[in-house]
Coordinates of C-alpha atoms in Angstrom, one line a residue:
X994 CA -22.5 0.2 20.2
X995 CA -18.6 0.9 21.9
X996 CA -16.1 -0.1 19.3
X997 CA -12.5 0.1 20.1
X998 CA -9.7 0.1 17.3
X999 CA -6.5 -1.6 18.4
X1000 CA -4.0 1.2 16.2
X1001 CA -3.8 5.1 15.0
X1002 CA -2.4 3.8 11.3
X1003 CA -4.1 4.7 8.0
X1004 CA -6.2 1.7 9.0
X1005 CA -7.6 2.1 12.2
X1006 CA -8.0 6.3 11.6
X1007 CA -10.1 5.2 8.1
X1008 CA -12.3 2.8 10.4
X1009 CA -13.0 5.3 12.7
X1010 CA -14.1 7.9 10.1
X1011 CA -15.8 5.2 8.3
X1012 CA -18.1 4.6 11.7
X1013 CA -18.7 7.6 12.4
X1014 CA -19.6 8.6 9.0
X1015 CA -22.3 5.1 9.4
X1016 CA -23.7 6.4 12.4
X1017 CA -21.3 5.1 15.5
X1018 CA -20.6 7.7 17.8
X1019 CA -18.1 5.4 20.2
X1020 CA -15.4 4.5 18.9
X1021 CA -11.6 5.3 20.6
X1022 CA -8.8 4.6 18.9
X1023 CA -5.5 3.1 21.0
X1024 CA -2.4 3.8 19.4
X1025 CA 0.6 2.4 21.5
X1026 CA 2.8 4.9 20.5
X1027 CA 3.4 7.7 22.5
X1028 CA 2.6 10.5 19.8
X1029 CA 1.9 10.2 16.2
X1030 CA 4.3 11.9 14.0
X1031 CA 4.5 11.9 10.4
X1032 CA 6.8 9.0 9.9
X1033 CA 7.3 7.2 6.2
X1034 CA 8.2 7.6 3.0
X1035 CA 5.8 7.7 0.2
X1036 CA 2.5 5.2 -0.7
X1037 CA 0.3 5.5 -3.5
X1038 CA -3.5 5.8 -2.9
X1039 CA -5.4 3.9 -5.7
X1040 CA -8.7 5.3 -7.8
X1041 CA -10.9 2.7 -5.3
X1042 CA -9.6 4.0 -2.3
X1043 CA -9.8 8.0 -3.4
X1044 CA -13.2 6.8 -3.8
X1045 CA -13.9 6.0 0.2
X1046 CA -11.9 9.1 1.0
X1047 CA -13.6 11.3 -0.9
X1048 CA -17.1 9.8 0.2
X1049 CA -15.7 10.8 3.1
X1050 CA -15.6 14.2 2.9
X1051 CA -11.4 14.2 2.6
X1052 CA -11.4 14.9 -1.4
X1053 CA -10.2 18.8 -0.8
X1054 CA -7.8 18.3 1.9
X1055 CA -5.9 15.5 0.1
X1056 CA -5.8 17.0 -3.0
X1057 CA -3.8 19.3 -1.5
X1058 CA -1.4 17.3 0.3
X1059 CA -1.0 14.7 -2.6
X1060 CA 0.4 14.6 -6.2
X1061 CA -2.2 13.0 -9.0
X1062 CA -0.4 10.4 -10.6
X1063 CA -0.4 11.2 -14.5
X1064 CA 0.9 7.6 -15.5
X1065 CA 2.5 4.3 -14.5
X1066 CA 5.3 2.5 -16.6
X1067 CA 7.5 -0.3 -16.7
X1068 CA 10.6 -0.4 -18.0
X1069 CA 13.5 -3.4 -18.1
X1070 CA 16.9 -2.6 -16.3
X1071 CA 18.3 -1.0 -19.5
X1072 CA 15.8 1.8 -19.3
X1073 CA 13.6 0.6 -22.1
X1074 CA 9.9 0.8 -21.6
X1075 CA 8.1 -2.2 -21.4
X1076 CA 4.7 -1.1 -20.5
X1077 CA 3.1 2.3 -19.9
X1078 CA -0.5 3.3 -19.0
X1079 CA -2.8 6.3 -18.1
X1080 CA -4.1 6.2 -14.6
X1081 CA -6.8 7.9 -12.3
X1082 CA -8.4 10.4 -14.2
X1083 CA -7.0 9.8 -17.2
X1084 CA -7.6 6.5 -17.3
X1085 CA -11.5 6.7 -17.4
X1086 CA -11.6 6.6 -13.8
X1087 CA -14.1 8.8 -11.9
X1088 CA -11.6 9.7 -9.0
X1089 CA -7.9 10.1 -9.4
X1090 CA -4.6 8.0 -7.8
X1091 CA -2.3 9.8 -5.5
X1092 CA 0.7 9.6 -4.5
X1093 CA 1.2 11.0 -1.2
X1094 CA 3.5 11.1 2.1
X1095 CA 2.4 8.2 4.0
X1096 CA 3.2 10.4 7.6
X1097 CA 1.3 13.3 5.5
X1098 CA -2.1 11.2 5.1
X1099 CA -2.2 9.8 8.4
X1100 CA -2.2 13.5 10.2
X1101 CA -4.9 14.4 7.7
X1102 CA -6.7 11.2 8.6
X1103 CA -5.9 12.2 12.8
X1104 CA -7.3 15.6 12.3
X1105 CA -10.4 14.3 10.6
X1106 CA -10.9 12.1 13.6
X1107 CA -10.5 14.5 16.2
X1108 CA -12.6 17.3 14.8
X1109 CA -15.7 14.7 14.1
X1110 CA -15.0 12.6 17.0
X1111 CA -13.6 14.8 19.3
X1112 CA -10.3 15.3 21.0
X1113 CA -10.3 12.1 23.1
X1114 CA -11.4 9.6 20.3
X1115 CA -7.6 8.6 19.8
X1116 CA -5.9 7.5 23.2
X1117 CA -1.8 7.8 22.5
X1118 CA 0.9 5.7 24.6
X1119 CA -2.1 3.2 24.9
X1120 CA -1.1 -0.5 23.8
X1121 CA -3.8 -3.0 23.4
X1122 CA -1.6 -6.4 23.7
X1123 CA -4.4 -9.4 24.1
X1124 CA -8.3 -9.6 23.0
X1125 CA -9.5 -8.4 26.8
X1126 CA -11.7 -5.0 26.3
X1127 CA -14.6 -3.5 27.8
X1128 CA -16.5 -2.8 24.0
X1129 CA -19.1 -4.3 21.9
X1130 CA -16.3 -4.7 19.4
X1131 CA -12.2 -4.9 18.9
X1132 CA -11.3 -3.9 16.0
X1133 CA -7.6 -5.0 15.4
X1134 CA -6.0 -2.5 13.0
X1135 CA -2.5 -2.7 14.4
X1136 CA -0.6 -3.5 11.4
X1137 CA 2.0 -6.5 10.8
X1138 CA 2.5 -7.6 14.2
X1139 CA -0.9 -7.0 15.4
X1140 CA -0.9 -8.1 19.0
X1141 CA -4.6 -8.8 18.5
X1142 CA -3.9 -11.5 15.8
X1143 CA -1.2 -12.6 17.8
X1144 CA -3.7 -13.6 20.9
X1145 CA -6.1 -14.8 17.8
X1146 CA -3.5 -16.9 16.5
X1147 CA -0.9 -17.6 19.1
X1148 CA 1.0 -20.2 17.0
X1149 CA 1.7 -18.3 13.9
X1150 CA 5.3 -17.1 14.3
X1151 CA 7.3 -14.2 12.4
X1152 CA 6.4 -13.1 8.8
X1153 CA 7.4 -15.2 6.0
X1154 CA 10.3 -13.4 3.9
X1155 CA 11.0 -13.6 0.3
X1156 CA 14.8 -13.6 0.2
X1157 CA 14.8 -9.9 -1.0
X1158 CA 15.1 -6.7 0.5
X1159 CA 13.6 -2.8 0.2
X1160 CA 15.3 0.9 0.7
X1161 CA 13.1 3.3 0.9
X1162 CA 14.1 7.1 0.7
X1163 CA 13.0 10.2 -0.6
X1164 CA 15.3 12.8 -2.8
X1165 CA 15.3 15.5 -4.2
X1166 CA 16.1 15.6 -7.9
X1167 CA 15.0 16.3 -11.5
X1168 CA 11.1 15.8 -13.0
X1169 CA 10.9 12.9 -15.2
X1170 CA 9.0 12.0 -18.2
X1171 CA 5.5 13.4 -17.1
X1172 CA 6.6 14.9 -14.2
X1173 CA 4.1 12.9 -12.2
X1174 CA 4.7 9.7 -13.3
X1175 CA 5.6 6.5 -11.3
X1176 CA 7.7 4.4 -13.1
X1177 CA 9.6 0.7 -12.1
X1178 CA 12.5 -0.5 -13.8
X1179 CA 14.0 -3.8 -13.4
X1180 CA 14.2 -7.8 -14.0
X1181 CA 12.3 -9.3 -12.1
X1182 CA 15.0 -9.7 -9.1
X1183 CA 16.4 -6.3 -9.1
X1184 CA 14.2 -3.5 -9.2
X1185 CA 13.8 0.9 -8.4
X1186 CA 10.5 2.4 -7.7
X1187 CA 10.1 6.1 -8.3
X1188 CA 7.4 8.7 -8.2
X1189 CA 7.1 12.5 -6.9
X1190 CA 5.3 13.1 -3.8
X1191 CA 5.9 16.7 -3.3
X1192 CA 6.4 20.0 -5.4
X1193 CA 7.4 18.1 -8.4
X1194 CA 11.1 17.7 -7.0
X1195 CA 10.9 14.9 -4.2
X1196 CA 11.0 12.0 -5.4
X1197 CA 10.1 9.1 -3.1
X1198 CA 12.0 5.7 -4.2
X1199 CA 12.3 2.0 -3.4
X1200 CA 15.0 -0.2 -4.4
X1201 CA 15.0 -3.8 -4.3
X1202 CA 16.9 -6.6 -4.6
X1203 CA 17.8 -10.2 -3.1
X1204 CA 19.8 -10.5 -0.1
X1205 CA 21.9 -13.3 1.1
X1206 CA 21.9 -14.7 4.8
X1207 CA 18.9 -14.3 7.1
X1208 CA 17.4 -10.2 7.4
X1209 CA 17.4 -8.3 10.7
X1210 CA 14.2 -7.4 12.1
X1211 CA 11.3 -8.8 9.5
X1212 CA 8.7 -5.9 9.5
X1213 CA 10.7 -3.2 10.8
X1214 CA 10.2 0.1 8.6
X1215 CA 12.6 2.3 10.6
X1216 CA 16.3 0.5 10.3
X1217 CA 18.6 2.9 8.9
X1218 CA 20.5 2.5 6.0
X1219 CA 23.2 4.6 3.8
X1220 CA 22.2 5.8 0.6
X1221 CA 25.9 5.7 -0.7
X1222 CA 25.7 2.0 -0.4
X1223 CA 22.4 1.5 -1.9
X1224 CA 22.8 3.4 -4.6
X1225 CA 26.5 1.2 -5.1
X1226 CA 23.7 -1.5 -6.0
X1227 CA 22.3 0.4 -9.0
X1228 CA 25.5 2.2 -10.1
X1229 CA 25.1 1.1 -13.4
X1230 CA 21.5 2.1 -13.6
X1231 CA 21.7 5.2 -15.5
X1232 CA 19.2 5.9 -17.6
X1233 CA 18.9 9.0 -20.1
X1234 CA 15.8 10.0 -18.4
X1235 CA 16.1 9.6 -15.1
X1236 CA 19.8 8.6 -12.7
X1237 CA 19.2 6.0 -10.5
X1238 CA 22.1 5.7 -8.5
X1239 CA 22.0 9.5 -8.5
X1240 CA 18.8 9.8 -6.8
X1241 CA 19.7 7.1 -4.3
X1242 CA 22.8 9.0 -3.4
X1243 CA 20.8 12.1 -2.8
X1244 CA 18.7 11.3 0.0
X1245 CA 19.2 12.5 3.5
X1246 CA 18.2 9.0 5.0
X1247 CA 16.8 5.4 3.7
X1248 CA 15.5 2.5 5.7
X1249 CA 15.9 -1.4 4.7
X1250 CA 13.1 -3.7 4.9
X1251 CA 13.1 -7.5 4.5
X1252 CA 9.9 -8.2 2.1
X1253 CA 7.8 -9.9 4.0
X1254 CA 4.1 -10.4 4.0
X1255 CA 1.5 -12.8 6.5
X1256 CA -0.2 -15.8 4.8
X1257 CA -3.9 -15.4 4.4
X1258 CA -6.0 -16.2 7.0
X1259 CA -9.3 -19.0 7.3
X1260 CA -11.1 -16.5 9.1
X1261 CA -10.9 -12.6 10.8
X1262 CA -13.1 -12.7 13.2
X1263 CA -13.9 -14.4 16.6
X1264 CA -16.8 -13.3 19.2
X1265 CA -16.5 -10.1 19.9
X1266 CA -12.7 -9.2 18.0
X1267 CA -12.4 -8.3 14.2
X1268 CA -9.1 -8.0 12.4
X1269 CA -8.8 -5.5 9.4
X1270 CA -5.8 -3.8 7.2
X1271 CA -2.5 -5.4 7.7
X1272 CA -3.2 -6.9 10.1
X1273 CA -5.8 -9.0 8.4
X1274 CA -3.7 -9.4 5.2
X1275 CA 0.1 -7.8 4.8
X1276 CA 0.8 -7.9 1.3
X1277 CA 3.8 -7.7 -0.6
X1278 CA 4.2 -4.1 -1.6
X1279 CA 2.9 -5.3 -4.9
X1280 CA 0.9 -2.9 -7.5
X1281 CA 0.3 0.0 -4.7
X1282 CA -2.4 -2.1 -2.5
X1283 CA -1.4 -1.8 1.1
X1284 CA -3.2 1.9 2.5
X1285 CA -5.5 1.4 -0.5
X1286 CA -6.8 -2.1 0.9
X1287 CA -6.6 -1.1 4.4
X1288 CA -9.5 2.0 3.6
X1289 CA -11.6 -0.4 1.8
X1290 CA -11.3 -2.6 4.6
X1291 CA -12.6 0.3 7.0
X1292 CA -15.7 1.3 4.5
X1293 CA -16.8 -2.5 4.1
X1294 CA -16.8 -2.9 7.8
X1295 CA -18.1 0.1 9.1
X1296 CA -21.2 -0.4 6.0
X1297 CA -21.5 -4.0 7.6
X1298 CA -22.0 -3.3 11.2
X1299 CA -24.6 -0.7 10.4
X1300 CA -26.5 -2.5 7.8
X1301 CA -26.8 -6.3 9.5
X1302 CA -25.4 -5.5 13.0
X1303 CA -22.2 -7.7 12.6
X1304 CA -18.9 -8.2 10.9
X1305 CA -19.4 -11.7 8.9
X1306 CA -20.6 -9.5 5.4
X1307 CA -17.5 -7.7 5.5
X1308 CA -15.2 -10.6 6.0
X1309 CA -17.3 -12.6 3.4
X1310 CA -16.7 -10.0 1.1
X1311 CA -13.1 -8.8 2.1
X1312 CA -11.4 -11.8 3.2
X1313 CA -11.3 -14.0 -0.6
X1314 CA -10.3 -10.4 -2.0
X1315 CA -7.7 -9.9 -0.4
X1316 CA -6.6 -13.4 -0.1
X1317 CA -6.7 -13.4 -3.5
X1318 CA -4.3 -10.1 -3.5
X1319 CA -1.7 -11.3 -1.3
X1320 CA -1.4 -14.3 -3.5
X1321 CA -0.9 -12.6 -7.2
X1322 CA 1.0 -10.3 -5.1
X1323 CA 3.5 -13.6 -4.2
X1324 CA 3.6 -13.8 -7.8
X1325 CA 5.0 -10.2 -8.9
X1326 CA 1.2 -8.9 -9.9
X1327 CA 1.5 -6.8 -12.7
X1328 CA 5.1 -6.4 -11.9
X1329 CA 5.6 -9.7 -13.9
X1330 CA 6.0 -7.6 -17.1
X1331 CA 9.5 -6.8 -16.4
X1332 CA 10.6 -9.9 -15.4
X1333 CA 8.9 -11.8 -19.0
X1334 CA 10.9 -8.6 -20.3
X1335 CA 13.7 -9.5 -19.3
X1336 CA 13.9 -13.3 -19.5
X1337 CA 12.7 -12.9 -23.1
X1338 CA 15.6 -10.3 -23.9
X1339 CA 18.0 -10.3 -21.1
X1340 CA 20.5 -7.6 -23.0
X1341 CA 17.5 -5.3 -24.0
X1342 CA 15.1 -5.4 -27.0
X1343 CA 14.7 -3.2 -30.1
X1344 CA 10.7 -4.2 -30.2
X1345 CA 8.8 -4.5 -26.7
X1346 CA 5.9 -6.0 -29.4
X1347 CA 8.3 -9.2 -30.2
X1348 CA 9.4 -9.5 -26.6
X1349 CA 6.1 -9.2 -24.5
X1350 CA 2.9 -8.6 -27.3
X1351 CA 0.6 -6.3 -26.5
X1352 CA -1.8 -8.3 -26.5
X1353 CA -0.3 -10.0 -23.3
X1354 CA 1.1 -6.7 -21.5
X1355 CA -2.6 -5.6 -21.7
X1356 CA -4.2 -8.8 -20.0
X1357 CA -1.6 -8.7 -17.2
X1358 CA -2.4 -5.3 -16.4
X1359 CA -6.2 -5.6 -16.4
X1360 CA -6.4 -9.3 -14.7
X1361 CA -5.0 -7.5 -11.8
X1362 CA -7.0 -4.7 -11.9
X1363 CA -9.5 -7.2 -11.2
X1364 CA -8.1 -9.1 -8.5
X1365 CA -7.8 -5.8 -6.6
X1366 CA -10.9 -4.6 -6.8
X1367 CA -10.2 -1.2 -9.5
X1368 CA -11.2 -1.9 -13.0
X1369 CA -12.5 1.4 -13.7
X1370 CA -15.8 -0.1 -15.4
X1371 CA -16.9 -1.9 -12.1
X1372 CA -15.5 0.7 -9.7
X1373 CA -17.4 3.6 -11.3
X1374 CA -20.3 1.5 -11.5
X1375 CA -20.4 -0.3 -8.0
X1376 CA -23.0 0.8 -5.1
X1377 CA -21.8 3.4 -2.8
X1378 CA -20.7 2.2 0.7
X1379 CA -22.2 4.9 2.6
X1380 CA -24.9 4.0 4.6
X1381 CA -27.3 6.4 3.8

């Protein structure tokens, strides 16, 4: 079987690996750009995804490229905690969350594919812009403005937009709390993102708030922005554990990103063409589920075409997932805890327990472990998806 992936992203390298590792032996990749360089900032890579890497045979070589994530916790914009909680290992989980350089994983994921599939397997300054190919299969695993879901859907248009808007950067700065934890502070509207990617120093960070007018360029990563000015945003953001503002300031470079994500689909697939990652379902980066999904995507596929010859298992199983994701992702996911936080106590709170109960933090956090396919029960219980 000749399988061709439309895209060299996290995505389309996973899919290749994936069908490979199930038994496919032709598979290219087509990247359109003209050489892939470690581009980003940082992602996290959930226990459920670690999972398909590892089975993968990756479990050394991103260890050593990634920081384990010690914890995740909320806090409101005063700096209070809100909600705090173990994850990967620590949590009961049999693999652990990373957090990683997303330019850093993809070269791990390129080398992977080059040694197993040899040098030739991913074709550079090679665009793939309508559903005309000479394989068995297309995969389309080119990301937000997939040109293959373009020519599946022709009448969709641009990305829908929330009215807020990212920065992304990474600095360098202090260890907080843990050390490797990944913490979010914020409303509701107004929110920073940090976690350490590196030596325990760099920090990537996200900051996010609404923006008035219409953005520039919905779904471009890459348009510059000045840190001085973002962090102007959060000046009042100091916290005695960690400096907002000051970490903002601190960063060589930042990008601005309109939030935007793709309304789910009524079907991936047509003939002979198969969409998958982003391109199947851009999500709001919501609860740390856009690489993670994208390498579930590739395992569930790959295990489909080898076990019934076709792609309709994996989008039966994938498609209502996700769906499902992009839609509690609309809807803050387990983000919402801030927000309850701070319409609750807008001026901060002496006792998160009268604010937001326990009780309550606890279900929001597990009802989306759910949706997304990693409560550690099911996940360290479910059926491998190697083909074996």
């Amino acid at each position: 079987m000749q399988i061709t992936i439309a895209g060299a992203g996290i995505g389309g390298l996973a899919t290749a690996l994936s069908l490979h590792a199930a038994g496919f032996e032709d598979v290219v990749v087509h990247e359109a750009a003209p050489e892939i360089r470690p581009l980003g900032v940082g992602i996290n890579l959930l226990p459920h995804a670690v999972r398909e890497l590892t089975e993968l045979g990756l479990a050394e070589k991103l260890a050593a490229i990634a920081v384990p994530t010690a914890e995740l916790a909320y806090f409101n914009r005063h700096g209070q905690a809100v909600w705090a909680e173990p994850r990967g290992l620590a949590a009961g989980y049999r693999w652990p969350q990373y957090s990683v350089h997303r330019g850093r994983l993809q070269l791990l994921l390129l080398d992977a594919v080059r040694e197993r599939l040899g040098t030739h397997a991913v074709r550079t300054a090679s665009r793939i812009t309508s559903l005309r190919h000479d394989s068995d299969l297309l995969v389309g695993a080119d990301g937000i403005h997939s040109a293959v879901r373009s020519a599946l859907f022709p009448d969709e248009g641009a990305p829908p937009w929330n009215g807020l808007v990212l920065w992304r950067g990474t600095s360098y700065g202090t260890p907080f709390l843990t050390g490797r934890s990944m913490i979010m502070a914020g409303d509701g509207t107004q929110k920073f993102v940090a976690y350490p990617i590196g030596d325990g120093r760099l920090v990537n960070w996200i900051a996010e708030q609404p923006l008035d007018g219409e953005p520039p360029e919905r779904g471009n990563w890459n348009r510059p922005a000045d840190p001085a000015a973002v962090a102007r945003q959060f000046a009042d953001w100091t916290f005695d554990w960690l400096d907002v503002p000051g970490l903002i300031a601190a960063a060589e470079a930042a990008y601005e990103y309109p939030m935007v994500d793709r309304d789910p689909l009524p079907s991936w697939s047509r003939d002979d063409v198969v969409l998958l990652g982003d391109a199947a379902h851009a999500m709001y980066p919501v609860g740390s589920n856009g690489a993670s999904q994208a390498i579930i995507d590739a395992r569930v596929l790959a295990h489909s075409l080898a076990t019934t010859g076709g792609t309709a298992a994996y989008e039966e199983l994938r498609r209502p997932a996700t769906t499902a994701l992009q839609l509690a992702n609309r809807q803050q996911g387990p983000e919402v805890v801030m927000r309850l936080a701070h319409e609750r106590a807008p001026d901060g709170f002496d006792d998160i327990e009268q604010v937001v109960p326990l009780a309550e933090r606890t279900e929001i956090a597990a009802a989306y472990k759910r949706t997304a396919g990693f409560d550690p029960v099911l996940l360290n219980s479910r059926p491998s998806w190697s083909v074996r």
